[in-house]
Coordinates of C-alpha atoms and ligand atoms in Angstrom, one line a residue:
X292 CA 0.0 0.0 0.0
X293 CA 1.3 3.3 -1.0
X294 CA 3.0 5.0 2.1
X295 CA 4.0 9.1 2.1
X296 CA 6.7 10.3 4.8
X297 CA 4.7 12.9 7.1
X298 CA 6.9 14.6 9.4
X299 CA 5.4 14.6 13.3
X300 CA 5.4 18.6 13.9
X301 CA 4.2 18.6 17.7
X302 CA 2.8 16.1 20.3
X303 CA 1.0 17.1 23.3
X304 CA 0.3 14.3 26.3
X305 CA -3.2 14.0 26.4
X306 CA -3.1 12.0 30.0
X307 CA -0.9 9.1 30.5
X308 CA -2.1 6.6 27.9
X309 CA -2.8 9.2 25.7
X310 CA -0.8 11.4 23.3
X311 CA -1.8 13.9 20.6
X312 CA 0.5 14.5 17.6
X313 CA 0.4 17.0 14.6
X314 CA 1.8 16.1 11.2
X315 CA 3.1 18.4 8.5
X316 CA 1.7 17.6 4.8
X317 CA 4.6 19.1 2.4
X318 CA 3.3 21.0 -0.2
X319 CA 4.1 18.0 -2.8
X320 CA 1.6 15.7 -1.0
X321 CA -1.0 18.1 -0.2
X322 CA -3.5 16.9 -2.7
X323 CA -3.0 13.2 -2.2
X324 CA -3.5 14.6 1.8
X325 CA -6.7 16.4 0.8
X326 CA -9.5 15.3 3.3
X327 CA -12.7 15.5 4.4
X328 CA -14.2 16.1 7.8
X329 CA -14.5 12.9 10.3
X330 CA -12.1 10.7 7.7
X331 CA -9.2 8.7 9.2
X332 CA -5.5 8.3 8.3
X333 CA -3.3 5.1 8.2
X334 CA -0.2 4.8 9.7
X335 CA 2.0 1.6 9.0
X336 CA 5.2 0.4 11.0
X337 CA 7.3 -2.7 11.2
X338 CA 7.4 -4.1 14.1
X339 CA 9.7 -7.7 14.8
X340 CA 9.9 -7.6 11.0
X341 CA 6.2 -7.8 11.0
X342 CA 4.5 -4.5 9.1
X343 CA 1.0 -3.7 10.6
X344 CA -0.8 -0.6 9.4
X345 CA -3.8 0.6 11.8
X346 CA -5.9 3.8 11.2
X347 CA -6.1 6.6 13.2
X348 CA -8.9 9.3 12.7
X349 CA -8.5 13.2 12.4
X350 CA -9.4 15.5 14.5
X351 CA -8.5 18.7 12.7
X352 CA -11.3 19.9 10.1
X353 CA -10.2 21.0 6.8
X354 CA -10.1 24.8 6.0
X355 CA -10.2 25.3 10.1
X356 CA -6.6 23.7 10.9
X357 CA -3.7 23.8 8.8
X358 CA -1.6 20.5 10.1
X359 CA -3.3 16.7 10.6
X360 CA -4.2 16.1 13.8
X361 CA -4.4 12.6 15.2
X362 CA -5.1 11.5 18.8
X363 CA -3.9 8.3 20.2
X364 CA -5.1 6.6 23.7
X365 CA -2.4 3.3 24.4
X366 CA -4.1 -0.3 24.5
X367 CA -2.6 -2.5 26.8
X368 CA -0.3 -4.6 24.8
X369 CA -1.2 -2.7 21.6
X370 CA 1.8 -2.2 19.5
X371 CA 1.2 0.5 17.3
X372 CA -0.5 2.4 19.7
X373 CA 2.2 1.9 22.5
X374 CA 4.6 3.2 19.8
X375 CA 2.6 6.4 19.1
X376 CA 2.1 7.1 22.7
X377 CA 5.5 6.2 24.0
X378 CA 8.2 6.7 21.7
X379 CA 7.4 8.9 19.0
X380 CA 9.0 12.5 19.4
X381 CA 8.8 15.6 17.5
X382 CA 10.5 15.8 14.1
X383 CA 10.3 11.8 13.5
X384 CA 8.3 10.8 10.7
X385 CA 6.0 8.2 10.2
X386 CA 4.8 6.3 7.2
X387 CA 1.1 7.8 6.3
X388 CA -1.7 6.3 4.0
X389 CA -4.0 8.7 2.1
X390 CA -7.2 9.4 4.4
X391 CA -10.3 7.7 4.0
X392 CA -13.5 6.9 5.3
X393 CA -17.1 8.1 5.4
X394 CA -18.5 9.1 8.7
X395 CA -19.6 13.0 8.2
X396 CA -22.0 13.9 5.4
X397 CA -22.6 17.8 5.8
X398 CA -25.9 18.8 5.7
X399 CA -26.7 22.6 4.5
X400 CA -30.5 22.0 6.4
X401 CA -30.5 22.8 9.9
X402 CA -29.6 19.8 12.4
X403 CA -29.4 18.6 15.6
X404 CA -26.1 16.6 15.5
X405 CA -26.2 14.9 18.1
X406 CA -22.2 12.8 19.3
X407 CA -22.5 10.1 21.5
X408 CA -18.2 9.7 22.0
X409 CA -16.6 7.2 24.4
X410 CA -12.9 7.3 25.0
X411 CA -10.9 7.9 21.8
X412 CA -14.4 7.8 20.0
X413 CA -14.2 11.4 20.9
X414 CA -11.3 12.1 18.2
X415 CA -13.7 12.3 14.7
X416 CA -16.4 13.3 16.8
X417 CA -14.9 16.4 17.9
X418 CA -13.8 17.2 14.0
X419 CA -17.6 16.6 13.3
X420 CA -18.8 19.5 16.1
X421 CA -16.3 21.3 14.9
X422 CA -17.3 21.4 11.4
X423 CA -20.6 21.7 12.3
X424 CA -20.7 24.8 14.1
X425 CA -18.4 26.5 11.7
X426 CA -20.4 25.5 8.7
X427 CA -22.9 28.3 9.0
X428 CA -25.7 25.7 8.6
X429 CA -28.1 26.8 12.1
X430 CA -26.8 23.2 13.0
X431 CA -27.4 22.5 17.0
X432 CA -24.6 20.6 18.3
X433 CA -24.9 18.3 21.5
X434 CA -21.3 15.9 22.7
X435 CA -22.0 13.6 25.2
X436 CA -18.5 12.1 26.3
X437 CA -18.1 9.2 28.4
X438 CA -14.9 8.2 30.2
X439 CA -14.1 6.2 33.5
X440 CA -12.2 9.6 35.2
X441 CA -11.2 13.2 34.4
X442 CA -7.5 12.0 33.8
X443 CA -8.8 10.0 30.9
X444 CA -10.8 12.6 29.1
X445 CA -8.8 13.4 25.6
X446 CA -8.5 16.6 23.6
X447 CA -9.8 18.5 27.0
X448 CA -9.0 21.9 25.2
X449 CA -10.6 21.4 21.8
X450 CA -13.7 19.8 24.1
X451 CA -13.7 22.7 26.2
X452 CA -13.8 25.2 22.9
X453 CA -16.9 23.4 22.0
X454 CA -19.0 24.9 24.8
X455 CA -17.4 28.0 24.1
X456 CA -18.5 27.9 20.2
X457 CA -22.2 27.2 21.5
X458 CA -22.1 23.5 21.9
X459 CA -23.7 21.3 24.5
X460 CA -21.4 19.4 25.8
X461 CA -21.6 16.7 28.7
X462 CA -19.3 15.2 30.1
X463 CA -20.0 11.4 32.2
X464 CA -17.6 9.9 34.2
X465 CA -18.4 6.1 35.6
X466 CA -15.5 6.5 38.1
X467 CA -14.9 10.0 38.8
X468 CA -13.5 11.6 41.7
X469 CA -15.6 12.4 44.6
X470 CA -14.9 16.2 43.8
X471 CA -16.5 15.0 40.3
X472 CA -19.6 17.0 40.3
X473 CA -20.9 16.4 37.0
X474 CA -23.1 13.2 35.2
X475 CA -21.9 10.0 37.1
X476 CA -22.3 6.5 35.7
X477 CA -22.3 5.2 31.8
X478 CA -23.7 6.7 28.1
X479 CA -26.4 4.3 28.3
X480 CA -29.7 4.0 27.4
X481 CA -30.7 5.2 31.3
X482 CA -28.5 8.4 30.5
X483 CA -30.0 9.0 26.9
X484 CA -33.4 8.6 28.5
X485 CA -32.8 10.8 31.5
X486 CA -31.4 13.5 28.8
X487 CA -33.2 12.9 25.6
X488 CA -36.9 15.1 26.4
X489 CA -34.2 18.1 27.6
X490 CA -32.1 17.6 24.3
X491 CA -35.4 17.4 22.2
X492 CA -37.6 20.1 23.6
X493 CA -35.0 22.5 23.3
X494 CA -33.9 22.3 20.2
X495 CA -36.7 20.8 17.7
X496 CA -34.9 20.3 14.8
X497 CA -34.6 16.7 13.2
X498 CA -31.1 15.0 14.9
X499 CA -28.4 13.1 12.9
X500 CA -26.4 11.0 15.1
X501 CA -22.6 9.6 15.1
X502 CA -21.6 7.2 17.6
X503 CA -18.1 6.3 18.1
X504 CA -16.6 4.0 21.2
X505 CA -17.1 0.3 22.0
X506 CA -19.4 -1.6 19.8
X507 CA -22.3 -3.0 22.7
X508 CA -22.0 1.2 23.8
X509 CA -23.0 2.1 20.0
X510 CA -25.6 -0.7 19.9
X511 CA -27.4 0.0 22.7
X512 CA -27.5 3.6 21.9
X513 CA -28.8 2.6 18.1
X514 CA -31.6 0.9 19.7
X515 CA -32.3 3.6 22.0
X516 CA -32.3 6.1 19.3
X517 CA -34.3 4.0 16.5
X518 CA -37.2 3.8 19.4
X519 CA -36.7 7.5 19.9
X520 CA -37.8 8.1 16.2
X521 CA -34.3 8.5 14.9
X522 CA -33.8 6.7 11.1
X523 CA -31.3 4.3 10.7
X524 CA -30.0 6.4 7.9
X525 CA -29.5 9.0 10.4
X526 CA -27.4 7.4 12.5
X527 CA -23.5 6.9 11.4
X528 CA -20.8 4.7 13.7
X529 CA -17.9 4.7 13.4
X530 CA -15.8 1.5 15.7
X531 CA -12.2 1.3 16.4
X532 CA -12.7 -2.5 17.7
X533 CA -15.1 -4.1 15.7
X534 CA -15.1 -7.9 15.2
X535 CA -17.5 -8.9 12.9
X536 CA -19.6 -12.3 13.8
X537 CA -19.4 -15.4 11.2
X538 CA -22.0 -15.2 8.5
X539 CA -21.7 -18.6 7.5
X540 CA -24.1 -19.5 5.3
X541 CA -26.1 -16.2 5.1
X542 CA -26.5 -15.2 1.6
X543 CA -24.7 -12.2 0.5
X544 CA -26.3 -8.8 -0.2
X545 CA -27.1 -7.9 -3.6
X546 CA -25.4 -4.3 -4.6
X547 CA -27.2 -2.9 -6.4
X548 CA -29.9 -4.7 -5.5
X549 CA -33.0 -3.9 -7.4
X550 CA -31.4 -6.2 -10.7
X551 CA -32.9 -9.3 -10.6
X552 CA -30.7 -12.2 -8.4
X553 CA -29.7 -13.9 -11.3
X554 CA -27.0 -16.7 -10.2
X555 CA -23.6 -14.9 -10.7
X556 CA -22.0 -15.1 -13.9
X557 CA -18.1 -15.7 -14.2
X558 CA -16.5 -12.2 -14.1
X559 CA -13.7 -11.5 -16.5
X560 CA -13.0 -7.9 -15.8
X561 CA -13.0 -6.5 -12.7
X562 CA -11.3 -2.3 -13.4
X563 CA -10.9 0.2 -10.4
X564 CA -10.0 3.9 -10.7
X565 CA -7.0 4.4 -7.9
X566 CA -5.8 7.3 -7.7
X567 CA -6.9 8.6 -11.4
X568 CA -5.1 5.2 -12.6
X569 CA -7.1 2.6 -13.9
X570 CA -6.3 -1.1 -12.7
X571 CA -7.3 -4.4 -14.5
X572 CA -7.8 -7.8 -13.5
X573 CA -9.8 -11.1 -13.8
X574 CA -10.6 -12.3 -10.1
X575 CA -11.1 -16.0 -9.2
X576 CA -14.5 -17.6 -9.3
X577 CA -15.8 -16.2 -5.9
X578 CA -12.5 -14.2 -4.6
X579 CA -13.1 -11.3 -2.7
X580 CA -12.9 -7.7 -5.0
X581 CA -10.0 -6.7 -2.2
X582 CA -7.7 -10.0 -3.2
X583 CA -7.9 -10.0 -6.7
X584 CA -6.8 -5.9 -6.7
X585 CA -4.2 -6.7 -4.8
X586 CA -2.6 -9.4 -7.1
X587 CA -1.8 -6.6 -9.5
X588 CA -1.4 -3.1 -7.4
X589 CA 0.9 -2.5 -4.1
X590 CA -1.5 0.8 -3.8
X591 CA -4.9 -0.3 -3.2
X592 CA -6.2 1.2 0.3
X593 CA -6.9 -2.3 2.8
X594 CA -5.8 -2.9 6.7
X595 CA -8.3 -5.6 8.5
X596 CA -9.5 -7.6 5.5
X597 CA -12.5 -8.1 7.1
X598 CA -14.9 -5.6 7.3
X599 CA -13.8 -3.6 10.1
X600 CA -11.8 -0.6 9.3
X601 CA -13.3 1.1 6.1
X602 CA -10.1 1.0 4.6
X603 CA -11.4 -0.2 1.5
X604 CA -14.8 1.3 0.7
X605 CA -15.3 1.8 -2.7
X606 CA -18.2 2.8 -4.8
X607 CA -19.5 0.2 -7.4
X608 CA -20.2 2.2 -11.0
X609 CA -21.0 -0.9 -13.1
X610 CA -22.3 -4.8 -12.8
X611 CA -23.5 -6.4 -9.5
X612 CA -21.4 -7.8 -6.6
X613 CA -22.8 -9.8 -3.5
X614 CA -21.5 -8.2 0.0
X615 CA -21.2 -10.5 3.1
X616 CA -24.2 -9.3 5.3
X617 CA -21.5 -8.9 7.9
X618 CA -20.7 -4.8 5.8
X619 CA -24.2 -3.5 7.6
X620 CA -22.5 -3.6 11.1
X621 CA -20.2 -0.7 8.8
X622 CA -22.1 1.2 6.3
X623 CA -25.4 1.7 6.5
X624 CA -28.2 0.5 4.0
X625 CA -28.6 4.5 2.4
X626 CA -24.8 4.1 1.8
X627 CA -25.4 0.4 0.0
X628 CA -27.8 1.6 -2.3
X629 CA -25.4 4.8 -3.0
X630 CA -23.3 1.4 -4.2
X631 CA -21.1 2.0 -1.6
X632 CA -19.1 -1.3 -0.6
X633 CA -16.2 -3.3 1.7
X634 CA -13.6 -4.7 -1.6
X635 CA -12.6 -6.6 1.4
X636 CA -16.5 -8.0 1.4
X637 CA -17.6 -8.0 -2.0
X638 CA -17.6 -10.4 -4.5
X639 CA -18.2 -10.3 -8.4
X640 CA -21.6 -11.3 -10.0
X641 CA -21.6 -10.4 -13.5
X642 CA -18.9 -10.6 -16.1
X643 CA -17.7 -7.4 -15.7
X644 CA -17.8 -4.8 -12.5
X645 CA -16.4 -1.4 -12.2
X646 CA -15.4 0.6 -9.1
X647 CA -13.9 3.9 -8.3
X648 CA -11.8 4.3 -5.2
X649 CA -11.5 8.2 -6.0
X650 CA -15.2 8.9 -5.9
X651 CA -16.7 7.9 -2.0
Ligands
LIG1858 C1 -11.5 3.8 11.3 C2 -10.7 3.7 12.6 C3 -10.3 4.8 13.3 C4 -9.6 4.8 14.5 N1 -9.2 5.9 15.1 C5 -8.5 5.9 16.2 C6 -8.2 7.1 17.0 O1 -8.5 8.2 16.5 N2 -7.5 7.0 18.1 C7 -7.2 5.7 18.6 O2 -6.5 5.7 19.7 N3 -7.5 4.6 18.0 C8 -8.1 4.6 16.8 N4 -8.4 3.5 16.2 C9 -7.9 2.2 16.7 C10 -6.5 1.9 16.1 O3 -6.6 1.8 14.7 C11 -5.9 0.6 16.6 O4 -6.8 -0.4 16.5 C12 -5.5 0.8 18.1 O5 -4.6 1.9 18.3 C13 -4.8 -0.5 18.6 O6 -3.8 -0.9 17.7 P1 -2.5 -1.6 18.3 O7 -1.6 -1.9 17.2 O8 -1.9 -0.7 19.4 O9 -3.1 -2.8 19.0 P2 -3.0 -4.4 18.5 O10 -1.5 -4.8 18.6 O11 -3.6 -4.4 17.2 O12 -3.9 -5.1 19.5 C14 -3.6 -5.4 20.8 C15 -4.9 -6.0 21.5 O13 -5.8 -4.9 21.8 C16 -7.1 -5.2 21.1 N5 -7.6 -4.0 20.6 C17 -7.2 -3.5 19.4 N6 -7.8 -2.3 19.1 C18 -8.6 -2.0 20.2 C19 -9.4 -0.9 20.6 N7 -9.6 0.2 19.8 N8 -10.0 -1.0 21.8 C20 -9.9 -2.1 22.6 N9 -9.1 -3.2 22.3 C21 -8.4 -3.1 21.1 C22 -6.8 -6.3 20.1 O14 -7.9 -7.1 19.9 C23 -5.6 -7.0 20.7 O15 -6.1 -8.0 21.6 C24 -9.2 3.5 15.0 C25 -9.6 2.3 14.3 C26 -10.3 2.4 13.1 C27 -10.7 1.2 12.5
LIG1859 S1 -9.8 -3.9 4.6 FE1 -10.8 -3.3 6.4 S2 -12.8 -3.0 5.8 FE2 -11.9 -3.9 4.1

């Protein structure tokens, strides 16, 4: 996967498992670094002779910040993470993939965006608030941010800003000090409940939600939120730690999927745009889109391989793939029909397929 040099400008200790560090894009690379709102970078390192690449998303907001700004909170025996928070100083550099993702769609309509963070969740949720209330929109922004104690709180100052800028912002701590004189306990569907008429009455415009933080966290608060009259297309998660449960035999999702579910034909030409480069090749009766690219190109955008990071969305421009029903735990069902799909996921189903990498 292609990998750009970005030079590590600043880092600021966010607490003690947690660091913050700023990243200079050289004029040369500042296209390939163009980004949107709530996207993520990926940073790869060797480590034992082993390279592992693992994302990491922005916090800074195009056209507001002028550096990358990635926050990083150390899991215990994590390796890329103990290497970010531990050993890397100012002026090193760090080997960067091109950002990607699709959390944030900006609305011009008024909102209630409504950010249900936990722990590092808070990172692309903070770019999203911040966005938000710049955009000029009449958005209404409430951040609910749940941590065990005030010493694990991240990006305190741009949090802080938030309230300043007109945001609500509460914080909830399930092991706070005694001092702690705030919310006590968990972001759960008690919380949401004991919050939500407050939130709603005061505000009355229609909410889009982005969750980000531990997967049963973002679950429950889907549920709570779909009772609550919120569409499932307007709510966006994003997970850090995702595992995806076996499908087995569950029969793949038809993208698009209005054509008729004909059996799949044998595809002879899968062609991607990359980059503004177009790639060619003829995957194996049933091989995943992801595998076959990566037969002929070193640049195609993948980490997990299985659904979990976003790495390789793509949107499909021609023919019909199936997508293991695992990718709706990921993208939502407006963002299938957009024929946005997981390469890692999809498989061919008619003789020839197109998909563009540039164009998500
Ligand atoms: C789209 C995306 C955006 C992300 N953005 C951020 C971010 O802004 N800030 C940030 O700190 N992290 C973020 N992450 C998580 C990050 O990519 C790594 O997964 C994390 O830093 C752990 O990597 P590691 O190499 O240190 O741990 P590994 O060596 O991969 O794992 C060590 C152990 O920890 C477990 N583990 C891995 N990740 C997590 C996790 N997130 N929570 C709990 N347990 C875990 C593993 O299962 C394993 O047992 C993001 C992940 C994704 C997919
Ligand atoms: S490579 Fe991670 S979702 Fe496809």
């Amino acid at each position: 996967m292609a990998t750009y040099p970005l030079k590590v400008l600043r880092r600021r200790q966010e607490s003690e498992d947690a660091v913050s560090l700023w990243l200079d894009v050289p004029n040369d690379l500042r296209t390939a670094f163009t980004y949107r709102t709530g996207q993520f970078i990926a940073i790869e390192e060797e480590f034992d002779g082993e390279e592992i690449t693992r994302q990491y998303s922005l916090a800074s907001v195009p056209g507001l910040d002028e550096h990358l700004h990635i926050s990083v909170k150390r899991i215990p025996g994590g390796r890329m993470s103990t290497h970010l928070v531990d050993s890397v100083a100012d002026g090193d550099l760090l080997e960067v993939v091109t950002p990607r993702g699709r959390l944030y769609t900006p609305s011009q309509e008024p909102r209630h965006i409504l950010l249900l963070a936990a722990g590092s969740g808070i990172v692309p949720l903070l770019a999203i608030a911040r966005d938000a209330l710049h955009s000029g929109a009449g958005h209404r922004v409430t951040l609910v941010y749940g941590n065990r104690h005030t010493d694990s709180v991240m990006l305190r100052e741009e949090v802080e800003a938030l309230a300043a800028d007109g945001a609500v912002v509460e914080h909830v701590l399930s092991r706070p000090d005694p001092s702690w004189t705030g919310a006590r306990g968990r972001v759960d569907p008690a919380y949401l409940e004991s919050r939500w008429a407050q939130w709603t009455a005061e505000c009355g415009l229609p909410v889009s939600a982005y969750l980000c933080g531990p997967e049963a966290f973002m679950s429950d608060a889907e549920e709570f939120l779909t009772a609550h009259g919120v569409g499932i297309d307007d709510i966006r998660k994003e997970s850090f730690d995702l595992v995806l449960d076996d499908d087995g035999d569950e029969a793949d999702l038809l993208v698009p999927g209005d054509a008729p579910a004909a059996e799949p034909e044998p595809c002879t030409l899968l062609t991607a745009v990359l980059g503004g480069e177009n790639i060619e090749v003829t995957p194996e009766p049933g091989e995943p889109l992801l595998s076959a690219l990566l037969r002929v190109s070193d640049d195609v955008p993948f980490s997990c391989q299985e659904g979990t990071c976003s790495s390789c969305i793509v949107k499909l421009t021609e023919g019909q793939v199936g997508v293991r029903p695992g990718v709706t735990k990921t993208l939502r069902p407006a963002d299938l029909e957009e024929g946005l799909i997981l390469a890692c996921l999809s498989r061919a189903r008619t003789e020839s397929v197109h998909i563009d990498f540039d164009d998500i």
